[in-house]
Coordinates of C-alpha atoms in Angstrom, one line a residue:
Chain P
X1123 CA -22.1 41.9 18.9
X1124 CA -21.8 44.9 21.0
X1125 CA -22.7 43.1 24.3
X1126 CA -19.4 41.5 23.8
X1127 CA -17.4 43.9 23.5
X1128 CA -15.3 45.8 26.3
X1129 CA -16.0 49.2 26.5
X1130 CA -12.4 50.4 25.4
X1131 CA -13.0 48.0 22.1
X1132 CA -16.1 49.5 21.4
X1133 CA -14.5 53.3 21.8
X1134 CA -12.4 52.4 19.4
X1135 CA -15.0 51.4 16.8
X1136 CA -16.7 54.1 17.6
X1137 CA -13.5 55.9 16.8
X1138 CA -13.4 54.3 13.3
X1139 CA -17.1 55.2 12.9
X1140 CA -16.3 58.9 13.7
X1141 CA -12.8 58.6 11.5
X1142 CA -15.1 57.8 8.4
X1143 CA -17.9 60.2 8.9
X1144 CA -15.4 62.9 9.2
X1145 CA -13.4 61.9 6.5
X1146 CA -16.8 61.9 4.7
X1147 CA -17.5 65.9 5.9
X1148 CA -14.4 66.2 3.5
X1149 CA -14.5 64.2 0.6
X1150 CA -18.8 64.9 0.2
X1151 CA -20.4 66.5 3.2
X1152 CA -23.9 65.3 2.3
X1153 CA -22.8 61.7 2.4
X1154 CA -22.7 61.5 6.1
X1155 CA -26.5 60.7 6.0
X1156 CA -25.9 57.5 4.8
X1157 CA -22.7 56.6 6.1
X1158 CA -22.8 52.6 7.4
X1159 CA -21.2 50.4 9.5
X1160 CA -19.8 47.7 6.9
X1161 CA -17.6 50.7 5.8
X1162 CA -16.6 51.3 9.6
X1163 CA -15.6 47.7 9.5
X1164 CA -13.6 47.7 6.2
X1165 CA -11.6 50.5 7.8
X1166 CA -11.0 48.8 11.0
X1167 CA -10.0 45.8 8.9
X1168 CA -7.5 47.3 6.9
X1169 CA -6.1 49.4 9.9
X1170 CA -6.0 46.2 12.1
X1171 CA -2.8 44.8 9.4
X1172 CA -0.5 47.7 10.1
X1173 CA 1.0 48.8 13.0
X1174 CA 1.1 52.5 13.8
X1175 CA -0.4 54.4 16.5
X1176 CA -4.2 53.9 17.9
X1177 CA -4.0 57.5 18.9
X1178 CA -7.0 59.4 18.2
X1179 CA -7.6 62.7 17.7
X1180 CA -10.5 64.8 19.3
X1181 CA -13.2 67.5 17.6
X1182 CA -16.5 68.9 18.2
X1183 CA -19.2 66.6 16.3
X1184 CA -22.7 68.7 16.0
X1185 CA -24.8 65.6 15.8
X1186 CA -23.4 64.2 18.8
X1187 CA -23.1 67.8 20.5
X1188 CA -20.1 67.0 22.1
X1189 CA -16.2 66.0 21.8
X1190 CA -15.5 62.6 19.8
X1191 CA -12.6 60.6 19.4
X1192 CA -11.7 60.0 15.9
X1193 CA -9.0 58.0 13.5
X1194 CA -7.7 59.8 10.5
X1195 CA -5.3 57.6 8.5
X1196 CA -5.0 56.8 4.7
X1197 CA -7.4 53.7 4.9
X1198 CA -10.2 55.4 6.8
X1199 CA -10.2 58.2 3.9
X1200 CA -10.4 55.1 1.7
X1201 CA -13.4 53.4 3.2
X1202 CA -15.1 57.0 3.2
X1203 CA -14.2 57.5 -0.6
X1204 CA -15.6 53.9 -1.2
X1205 CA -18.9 54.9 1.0
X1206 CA -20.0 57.5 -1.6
X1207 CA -18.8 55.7 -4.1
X1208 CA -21.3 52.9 -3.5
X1209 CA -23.8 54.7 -2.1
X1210 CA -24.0 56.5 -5.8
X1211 CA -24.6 53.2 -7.5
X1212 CA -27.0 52.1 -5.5
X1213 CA -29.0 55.5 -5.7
X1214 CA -28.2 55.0 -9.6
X1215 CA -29.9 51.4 -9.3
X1216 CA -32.6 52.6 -7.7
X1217 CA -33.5 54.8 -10.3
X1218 CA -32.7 52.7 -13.3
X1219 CA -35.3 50.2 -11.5
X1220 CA -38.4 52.2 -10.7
X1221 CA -37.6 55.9 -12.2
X1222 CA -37.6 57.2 -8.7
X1223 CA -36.6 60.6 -9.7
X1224 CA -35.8 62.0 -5.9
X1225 CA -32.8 59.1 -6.7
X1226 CA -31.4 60.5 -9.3
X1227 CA -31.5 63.9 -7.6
X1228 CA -30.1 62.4 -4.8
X1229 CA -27.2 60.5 -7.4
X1230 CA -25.8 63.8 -8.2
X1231 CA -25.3 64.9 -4.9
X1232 CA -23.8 62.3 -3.2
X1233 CA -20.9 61.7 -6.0
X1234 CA -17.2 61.8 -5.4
X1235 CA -15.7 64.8 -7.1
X1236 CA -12.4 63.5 -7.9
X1237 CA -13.1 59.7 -9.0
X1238 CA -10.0 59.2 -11.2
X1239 CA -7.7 58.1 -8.5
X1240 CA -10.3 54.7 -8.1
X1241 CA -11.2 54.8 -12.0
X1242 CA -10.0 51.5 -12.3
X1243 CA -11.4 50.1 -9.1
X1244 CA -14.8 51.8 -10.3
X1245 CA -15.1 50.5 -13.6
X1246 CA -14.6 46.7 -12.0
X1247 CA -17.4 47.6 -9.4
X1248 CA -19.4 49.1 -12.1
X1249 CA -19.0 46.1 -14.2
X1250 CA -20.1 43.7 -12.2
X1251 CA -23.0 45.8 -11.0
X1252 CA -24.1 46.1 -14.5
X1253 CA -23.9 41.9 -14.7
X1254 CA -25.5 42.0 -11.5
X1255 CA -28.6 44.3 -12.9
X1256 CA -28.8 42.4 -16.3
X1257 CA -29.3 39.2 -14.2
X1258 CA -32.1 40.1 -12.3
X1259 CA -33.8 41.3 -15.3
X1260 CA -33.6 38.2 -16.2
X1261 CA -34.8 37.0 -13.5
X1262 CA -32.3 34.6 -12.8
X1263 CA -32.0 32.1 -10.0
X1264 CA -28.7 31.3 -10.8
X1265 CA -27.8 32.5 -7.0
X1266 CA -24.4 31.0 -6.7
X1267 CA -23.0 33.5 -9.9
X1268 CA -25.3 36.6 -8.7
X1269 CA -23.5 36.0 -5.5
X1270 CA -20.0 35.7 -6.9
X1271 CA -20.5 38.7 -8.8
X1272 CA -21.7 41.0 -5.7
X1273 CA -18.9 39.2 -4.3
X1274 CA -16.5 41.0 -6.9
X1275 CA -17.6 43.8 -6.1
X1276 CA -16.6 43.4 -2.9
X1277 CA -13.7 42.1 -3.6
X1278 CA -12.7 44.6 -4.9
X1279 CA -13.3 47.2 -2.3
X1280 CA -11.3 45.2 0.1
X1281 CA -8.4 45.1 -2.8
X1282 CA -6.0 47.6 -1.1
X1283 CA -2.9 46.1 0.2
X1284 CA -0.1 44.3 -2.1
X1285 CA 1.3 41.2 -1.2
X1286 CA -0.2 38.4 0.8
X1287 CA -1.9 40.3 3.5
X1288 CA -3.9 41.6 0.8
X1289 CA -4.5 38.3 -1.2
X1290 CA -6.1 37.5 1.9
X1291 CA -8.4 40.4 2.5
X1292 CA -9.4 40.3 -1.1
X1293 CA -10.5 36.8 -0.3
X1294 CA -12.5 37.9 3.0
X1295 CA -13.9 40.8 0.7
X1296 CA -15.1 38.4 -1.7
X1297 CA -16.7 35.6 0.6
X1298 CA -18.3 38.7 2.9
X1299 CA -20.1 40.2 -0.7
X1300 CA -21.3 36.7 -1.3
X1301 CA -22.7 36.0 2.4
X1302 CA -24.0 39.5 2.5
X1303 CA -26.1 38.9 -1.1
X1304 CA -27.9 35.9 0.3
X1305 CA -28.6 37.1 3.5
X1306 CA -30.3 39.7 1.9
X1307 CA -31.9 38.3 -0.4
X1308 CA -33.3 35.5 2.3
X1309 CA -33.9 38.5 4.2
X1310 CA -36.5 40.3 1.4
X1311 CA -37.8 36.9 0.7
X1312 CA -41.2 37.3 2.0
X1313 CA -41.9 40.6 1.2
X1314 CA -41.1 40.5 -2.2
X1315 CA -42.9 37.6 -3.0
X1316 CA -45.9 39.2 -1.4
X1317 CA -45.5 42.2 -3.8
X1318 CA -44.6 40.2 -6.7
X1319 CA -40.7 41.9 -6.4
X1320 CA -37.8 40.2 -8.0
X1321 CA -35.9 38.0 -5.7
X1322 CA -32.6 35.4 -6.8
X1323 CA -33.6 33.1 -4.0
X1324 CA -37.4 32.9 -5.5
X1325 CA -36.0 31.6 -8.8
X1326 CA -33.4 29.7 -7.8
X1327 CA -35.8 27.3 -5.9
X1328 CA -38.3 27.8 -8.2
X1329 CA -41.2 29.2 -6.0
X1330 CA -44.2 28.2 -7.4
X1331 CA -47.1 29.2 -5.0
X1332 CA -47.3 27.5 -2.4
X1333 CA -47.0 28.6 1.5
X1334 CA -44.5 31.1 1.7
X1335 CA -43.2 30.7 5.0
X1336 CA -43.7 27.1 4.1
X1337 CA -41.3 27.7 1.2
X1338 CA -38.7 29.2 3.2
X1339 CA -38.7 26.8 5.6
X1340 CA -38.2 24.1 3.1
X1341 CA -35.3 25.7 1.3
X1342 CA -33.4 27.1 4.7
X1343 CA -31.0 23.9 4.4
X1344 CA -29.3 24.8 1.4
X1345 CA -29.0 28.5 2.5
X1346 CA -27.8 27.5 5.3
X1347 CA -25.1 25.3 3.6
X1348 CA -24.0 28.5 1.6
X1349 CA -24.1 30.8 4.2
X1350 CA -21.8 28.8 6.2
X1351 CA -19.8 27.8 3.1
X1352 CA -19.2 31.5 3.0
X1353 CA -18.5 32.4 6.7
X1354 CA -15.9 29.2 6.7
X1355 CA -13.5 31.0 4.3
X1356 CA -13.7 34.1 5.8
X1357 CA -12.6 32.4 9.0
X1358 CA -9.5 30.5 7.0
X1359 CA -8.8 33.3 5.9
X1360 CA -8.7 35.4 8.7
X1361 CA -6.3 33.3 10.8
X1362 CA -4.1 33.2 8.3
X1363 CA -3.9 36.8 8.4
X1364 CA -1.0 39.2 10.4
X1365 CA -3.5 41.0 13.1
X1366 CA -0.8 43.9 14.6
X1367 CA -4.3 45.7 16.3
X1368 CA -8.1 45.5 17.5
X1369 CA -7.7 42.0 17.5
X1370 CA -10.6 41.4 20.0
X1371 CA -12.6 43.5 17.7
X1372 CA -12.3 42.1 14.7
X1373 CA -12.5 38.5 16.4
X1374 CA -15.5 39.6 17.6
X1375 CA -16.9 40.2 14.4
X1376 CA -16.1 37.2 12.6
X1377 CA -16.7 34.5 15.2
X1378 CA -19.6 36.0 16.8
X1379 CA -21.5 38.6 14.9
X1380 CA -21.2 36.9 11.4
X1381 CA -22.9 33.8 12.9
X1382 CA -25.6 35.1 15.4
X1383 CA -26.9 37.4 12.5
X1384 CA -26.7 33.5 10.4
X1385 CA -29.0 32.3 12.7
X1386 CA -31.4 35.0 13.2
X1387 CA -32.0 35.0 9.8
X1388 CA -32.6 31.0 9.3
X1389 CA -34.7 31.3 12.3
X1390 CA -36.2 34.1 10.3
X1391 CA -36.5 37.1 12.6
X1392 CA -35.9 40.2 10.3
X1393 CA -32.3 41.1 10.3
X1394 CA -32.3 44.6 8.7
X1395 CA -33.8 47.7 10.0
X1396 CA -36.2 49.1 8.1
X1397 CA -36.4 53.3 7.7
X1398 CA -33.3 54.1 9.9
X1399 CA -32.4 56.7 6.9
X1400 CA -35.3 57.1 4.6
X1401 CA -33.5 56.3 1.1
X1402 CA -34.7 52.9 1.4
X1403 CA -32.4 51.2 -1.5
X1404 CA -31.8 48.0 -1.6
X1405 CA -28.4 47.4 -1.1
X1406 CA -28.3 50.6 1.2
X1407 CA -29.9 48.4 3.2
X1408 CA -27.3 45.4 3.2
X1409 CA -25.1 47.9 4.4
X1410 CA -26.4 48.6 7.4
X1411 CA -26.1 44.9 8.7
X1412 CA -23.3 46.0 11.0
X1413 CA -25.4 48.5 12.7
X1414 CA -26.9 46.3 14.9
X1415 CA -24.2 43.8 15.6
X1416 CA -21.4 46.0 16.8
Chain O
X582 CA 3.7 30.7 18.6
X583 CA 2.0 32.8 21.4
X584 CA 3.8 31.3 24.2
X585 CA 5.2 33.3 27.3
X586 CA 8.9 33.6 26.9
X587 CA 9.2 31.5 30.2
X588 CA 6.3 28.7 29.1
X589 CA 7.0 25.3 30.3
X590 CA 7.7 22.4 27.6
X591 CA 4.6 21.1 27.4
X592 CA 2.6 24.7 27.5
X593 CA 4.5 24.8 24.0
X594 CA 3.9 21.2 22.9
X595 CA 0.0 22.0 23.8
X596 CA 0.4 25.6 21.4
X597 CA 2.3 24.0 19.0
X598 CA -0.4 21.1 18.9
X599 CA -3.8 23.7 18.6
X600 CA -1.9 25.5 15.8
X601 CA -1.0 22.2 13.6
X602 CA -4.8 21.9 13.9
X603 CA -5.7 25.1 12.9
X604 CA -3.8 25.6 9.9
X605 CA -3.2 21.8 9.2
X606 CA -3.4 21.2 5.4
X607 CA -6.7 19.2 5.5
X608 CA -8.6 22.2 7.0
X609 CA -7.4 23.9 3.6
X610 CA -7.4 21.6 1.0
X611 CA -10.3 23.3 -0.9
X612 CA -9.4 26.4 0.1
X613 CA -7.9 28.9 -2.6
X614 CA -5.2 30.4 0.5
X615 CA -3.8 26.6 1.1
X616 CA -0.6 27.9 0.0
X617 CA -0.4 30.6 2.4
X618 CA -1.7 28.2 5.5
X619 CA 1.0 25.8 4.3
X620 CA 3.6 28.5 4.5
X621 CA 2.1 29.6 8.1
X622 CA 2.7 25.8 9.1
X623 CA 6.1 25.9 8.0
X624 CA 6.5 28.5 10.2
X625 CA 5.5 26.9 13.0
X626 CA 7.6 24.3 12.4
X627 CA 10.7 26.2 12.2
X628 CA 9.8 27.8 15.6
X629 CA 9.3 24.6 17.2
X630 CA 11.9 22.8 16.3
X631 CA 14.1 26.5 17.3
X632 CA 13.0 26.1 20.2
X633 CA 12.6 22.8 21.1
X634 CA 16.6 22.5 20.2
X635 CA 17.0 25.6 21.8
X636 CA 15.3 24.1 25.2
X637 CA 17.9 21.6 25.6
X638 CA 16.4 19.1 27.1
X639 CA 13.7 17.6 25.0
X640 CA 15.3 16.7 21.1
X641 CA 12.0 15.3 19.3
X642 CA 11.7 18.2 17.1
X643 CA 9.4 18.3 14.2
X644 CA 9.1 14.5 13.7
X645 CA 5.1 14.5 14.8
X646 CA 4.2 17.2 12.3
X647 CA 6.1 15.8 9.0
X648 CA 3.4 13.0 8.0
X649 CA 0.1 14.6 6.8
X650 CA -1.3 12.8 4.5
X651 CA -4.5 14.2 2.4
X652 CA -7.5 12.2 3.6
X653 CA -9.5 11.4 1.3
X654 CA -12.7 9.5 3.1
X655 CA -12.2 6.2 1.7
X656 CA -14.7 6.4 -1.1
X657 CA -16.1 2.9 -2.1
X658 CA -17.5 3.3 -5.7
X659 CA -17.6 0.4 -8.4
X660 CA -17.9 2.1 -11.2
X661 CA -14.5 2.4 -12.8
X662 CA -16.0 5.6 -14.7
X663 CA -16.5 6.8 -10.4
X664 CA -13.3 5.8 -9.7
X665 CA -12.0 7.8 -11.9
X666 CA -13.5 10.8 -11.4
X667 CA -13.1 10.4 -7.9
X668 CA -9.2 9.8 -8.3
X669 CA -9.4 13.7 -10.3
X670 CA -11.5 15.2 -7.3
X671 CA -8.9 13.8 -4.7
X672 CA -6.1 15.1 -7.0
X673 CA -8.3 18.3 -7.1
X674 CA -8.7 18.7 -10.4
X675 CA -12.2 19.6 -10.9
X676 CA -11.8 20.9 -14.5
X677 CA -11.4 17.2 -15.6
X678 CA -14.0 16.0 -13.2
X679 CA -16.7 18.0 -14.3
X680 CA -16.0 17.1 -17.7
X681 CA -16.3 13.5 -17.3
X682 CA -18.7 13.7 -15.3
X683 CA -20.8 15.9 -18.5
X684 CA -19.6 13.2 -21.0
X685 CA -21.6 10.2 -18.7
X686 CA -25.2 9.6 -19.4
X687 CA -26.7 7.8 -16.3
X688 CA -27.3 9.9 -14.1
X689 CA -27.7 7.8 -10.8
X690 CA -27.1 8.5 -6.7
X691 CA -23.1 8.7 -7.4
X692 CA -23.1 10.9 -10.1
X693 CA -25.4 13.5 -9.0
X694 CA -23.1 13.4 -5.1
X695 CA -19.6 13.4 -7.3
X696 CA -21.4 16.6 -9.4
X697 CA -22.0 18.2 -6.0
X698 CA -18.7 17.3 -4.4
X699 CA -17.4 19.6 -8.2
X700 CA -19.5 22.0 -7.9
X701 CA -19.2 22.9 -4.4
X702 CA -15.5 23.1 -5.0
X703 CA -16.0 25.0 -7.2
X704 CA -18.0 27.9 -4.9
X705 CA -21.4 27.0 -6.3
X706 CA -22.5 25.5 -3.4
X707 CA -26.2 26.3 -3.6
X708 CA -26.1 24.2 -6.9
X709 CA -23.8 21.4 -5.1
X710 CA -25.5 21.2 -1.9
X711 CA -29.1 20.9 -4.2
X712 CA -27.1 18.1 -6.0
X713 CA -25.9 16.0 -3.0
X714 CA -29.3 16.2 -1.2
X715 CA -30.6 14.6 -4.3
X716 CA -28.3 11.5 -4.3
X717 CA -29.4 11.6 -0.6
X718 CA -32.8 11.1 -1.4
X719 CA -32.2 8.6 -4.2
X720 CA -29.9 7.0 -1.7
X721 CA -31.3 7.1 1.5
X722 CA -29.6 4.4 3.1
X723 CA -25.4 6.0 1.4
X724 CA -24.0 7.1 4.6
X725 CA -21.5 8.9 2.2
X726 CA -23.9 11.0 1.1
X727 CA -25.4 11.8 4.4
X728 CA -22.2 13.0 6.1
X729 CA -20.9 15.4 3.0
X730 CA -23.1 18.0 3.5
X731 CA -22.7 17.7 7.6
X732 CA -18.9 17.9 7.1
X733 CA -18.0 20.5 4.9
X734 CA -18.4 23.3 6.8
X735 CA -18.4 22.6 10.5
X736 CA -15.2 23.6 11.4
X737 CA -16.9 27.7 11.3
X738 CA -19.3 26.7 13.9
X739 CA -16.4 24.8 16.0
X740 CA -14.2 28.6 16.1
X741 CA -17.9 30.0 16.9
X742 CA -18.1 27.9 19.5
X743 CA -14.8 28.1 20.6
X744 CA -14.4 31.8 20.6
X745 CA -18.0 32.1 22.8
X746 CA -17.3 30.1 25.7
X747 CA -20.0 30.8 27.4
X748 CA -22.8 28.5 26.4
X749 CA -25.9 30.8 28.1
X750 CA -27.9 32.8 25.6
X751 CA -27.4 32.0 21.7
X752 CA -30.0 29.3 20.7
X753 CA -27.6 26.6 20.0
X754 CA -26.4 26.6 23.1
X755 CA -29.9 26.4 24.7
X756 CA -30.5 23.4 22.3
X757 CA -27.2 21.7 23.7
X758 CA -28.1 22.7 27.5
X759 CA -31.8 20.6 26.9
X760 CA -30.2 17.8 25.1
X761 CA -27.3 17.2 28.0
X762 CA -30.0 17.8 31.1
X763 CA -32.0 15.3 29.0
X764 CA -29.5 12.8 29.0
X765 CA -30.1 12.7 25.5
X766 CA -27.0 13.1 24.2
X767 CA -26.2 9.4 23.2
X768 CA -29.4 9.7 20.6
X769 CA -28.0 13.1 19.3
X770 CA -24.6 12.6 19.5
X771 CA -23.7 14.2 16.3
X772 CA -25.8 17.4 17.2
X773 CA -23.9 17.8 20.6
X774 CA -21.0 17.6 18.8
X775 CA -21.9 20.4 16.1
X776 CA -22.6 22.7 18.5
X777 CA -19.4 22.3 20.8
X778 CA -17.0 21.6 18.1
X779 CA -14.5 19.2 19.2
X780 CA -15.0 19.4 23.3
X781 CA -18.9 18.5 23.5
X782 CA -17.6 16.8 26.6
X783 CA -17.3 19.9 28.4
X784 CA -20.7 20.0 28.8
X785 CA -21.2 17.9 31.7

């Protein structure tokens, strides 16, 4: 939550932010449209285990018209790599599900060029995307396995570092993935059942009906069991982990943001801004969860 | 142990004590990392004793950390079937559990709590949580029952807490300001303490 933050903490997330969209301007130029915070935050995270210096550099950006501070390390290219990697699938997605051609267009642009290094890390994502897809065909409320699976995939993303340091951010990845499927999916709850949309959450509680608001209401208790379930290991996780930098940041995150954006959604104010970049695909939107909190 | 090189005996006795909480071994017992937190609390440990023989004056070491022993809540089943699968969910094998708990056909209160207790543990905790809220309803009166689902997972909302410090602003906190001006707090006790984690007393 950005309120909490002290000014120096934020200009160094902003230096992350600016780290990863210039890394972007290298790696796929026309991906900085839809560059998003959770990416910010998986570079900050995996910057945050090492030392090395918090110095950054300084160039012109022509969207901000002026001077920004930026981080250019191995891990921010990483998280940028991973940003058009994801942001392809979901344009890919989009298409398979309602043949919205300006997606496929859209798919070929934003690729990454040289995908072998990841190939392995791409065909797991891929994989469980592909479960994740067949499932909702399906329709299936089985939420706890759609979860896990979205949860693999982030999981993987956050698979980096060797050793335990990156047994634990593999766990963090995999919990976050989880949290952020649900909350999404609670998130679209309303509207989708309004325009007859697939949703996991509508299956798994079987709606049948009745008052929707009513309906969410009723079944808030158990997401709110496995929202928390999820938040509680990222926390054990988290202290078990060697923090060398941007402590108060990351703490920040986790303790605060993770929870107040819990709550807003059980108390169901809308936690996702609609529109902010016109592709409006679904898990494009998931991504821009951190946009608001940081 | 985050402790100022000149920190007096018992500024290290009180860090050493509110990091044996947070990575004791019952905080982790269903957690996949346990071996990593026990490793962390070894760690600790070793420091403290370092430098509690290295202080000179004080000798008592590690003795008050050595003796944690896994809770497990004092079930009180009949059933020897329950007992049994309640002796593989404290032993946390929840292969076997599941599977015994498959192979029995009535499906009353207990089971359908010991299939959520499983199932939970096993990271399906929609399915787990639906589970236990049904022995609660077919149980109303199991306190067992009641408390599982409040347990599991309030230790997240203690480290929210914790880490906020300030109670103005998030809703919870508005909720605990009402119920403490109210002088309500005896009737919602286990509320106040939700919210505040461990130190709802600092409320008044």
């Amino acid at each position: 939550m950005k309120p909490e933050l002290k000014i120096k903490e934020y200009d160094v997330f902003r230096g992350y932010y600016c780290g990863v969209c210039t890394a972007l301007g290298k790696l796929n130029y026309p991906s900085k449209y839809v560059l998003n915070y959770d990416l910010t935050f998986l570079a900050l995270f995996l910057c945050s285990v090492e030392y090395g210096s918090n110095v950054p550099r300084r160039r012109f950006c022509p969207y901000n018209m002026r001077k920004v501070s930026y981080f250019e390390n191995p891990y921010v290219e990483y998280a940028a790599a991973m940003n058009v990697v994801l942001n392809n699938r979901k344009l890919i997605d989009n298409y398979n599900d309602d043949g919205n051609v300006f997606s496929l267009l859209a798919s070929k642009v934003l690729r990454l060029r040289d995908a072998e290094r990841f190939k392995e890390k791409i065909e797991i994502i891929d994989k469980n995307l592909a479960d994740i897809s067949s499932l909702e065909r399906e329709c299936s409320g089985d939420i706890d396995k759609m979860s896990h699976l979205f949860g693999k995939v982030t999981e993987e993303i956050f698979n980096i570092l060797d050793g335990k340091n990156g047994e634990i951010l593999r766990f963090i990845g995999y919990n976050l993935g989880r949290w952020i499927y649900v909350v999404d999916a609670f998130d679209d709850l309303i509207d989708d059942i309004r325009k007859d949309k697939y949703n996991p959450i509508r299956y798994a509680f079987g709606y049948d009906g009745e008052d929707v608001v009513q309906f969410k209401e009723e079944i808030s208790g158990n997401v709110r069991f496995m929202l928390y379930s999820y938040l509680e290991n990222i926390t054990k996780a988290y202290e078990l982990l060697d923090i060398k930098k941007n402590k108060g940041i990351l703490d920040n995150i986790i303790y605060l943001s993770l929870a107040d954006k819990t709550e807003k959604l059980l108390r169901g104010e809308k936690v996702e801004e609609r529109s902010v970049q016109g592709i409006g695909c679904r898990q494009e939107r998931i991504d821009r969860r951190y946009k608001e909190s940081i | 142990m985050g402790v100022d090189r000149n920190a007096s005996i018992e500024d290290i006795k009180k860090a050493y004590r509110e990091l044996v909480k947070k990575y004791h071994p019952d905080r982790y017992q269903d957690n996949p990392l346990k071996d990593l937190a026990d490793e962390k609390l070894a760690e600790i440990n070793e420091a403290y004793e370092y430098i509690m023989e290295n202080y000179g004056r004080e000798q008592n070491g590690s003795s008050d950390s050595g003796s944690y022993s896994n809770s497990s809540n004092g079930y009180a089943g009949y059933d020897p079937d329950f007992q049994r699968i309640r002796g593989y969910i404290n032993s946390r094998n929840f292969t076997v559990a599941e599977e015994e708990l498959n192979r029995i056909g009535t499906r009353n209160a207990e089971w359908y709590f010991l299939m959520g207790v499983v199932l939970i543990n096993k990271g399906n905790y929609s399915e787990g949580y639906g589970y236990i809220q049904k022995a609660a309803n077919m149980d109303p009166y199991n306190q067992e029952y009641k408390d599982a689902l409040d347990q599991i997972n309030s230790s997240y909302r203690a480290a929210n807490r914790r880490y906020y410090n300030v109670p103005e602003g998030s809703a919870d906190s508005n909720f605990c300001g009402d119920c403490c001006t109210t002088c309500a707090c005896l009737a919602c006790t286990d509320a106040c303490c939700e919210c505040f984690g461990s130190d709802f007393i600092s409320c008044f």
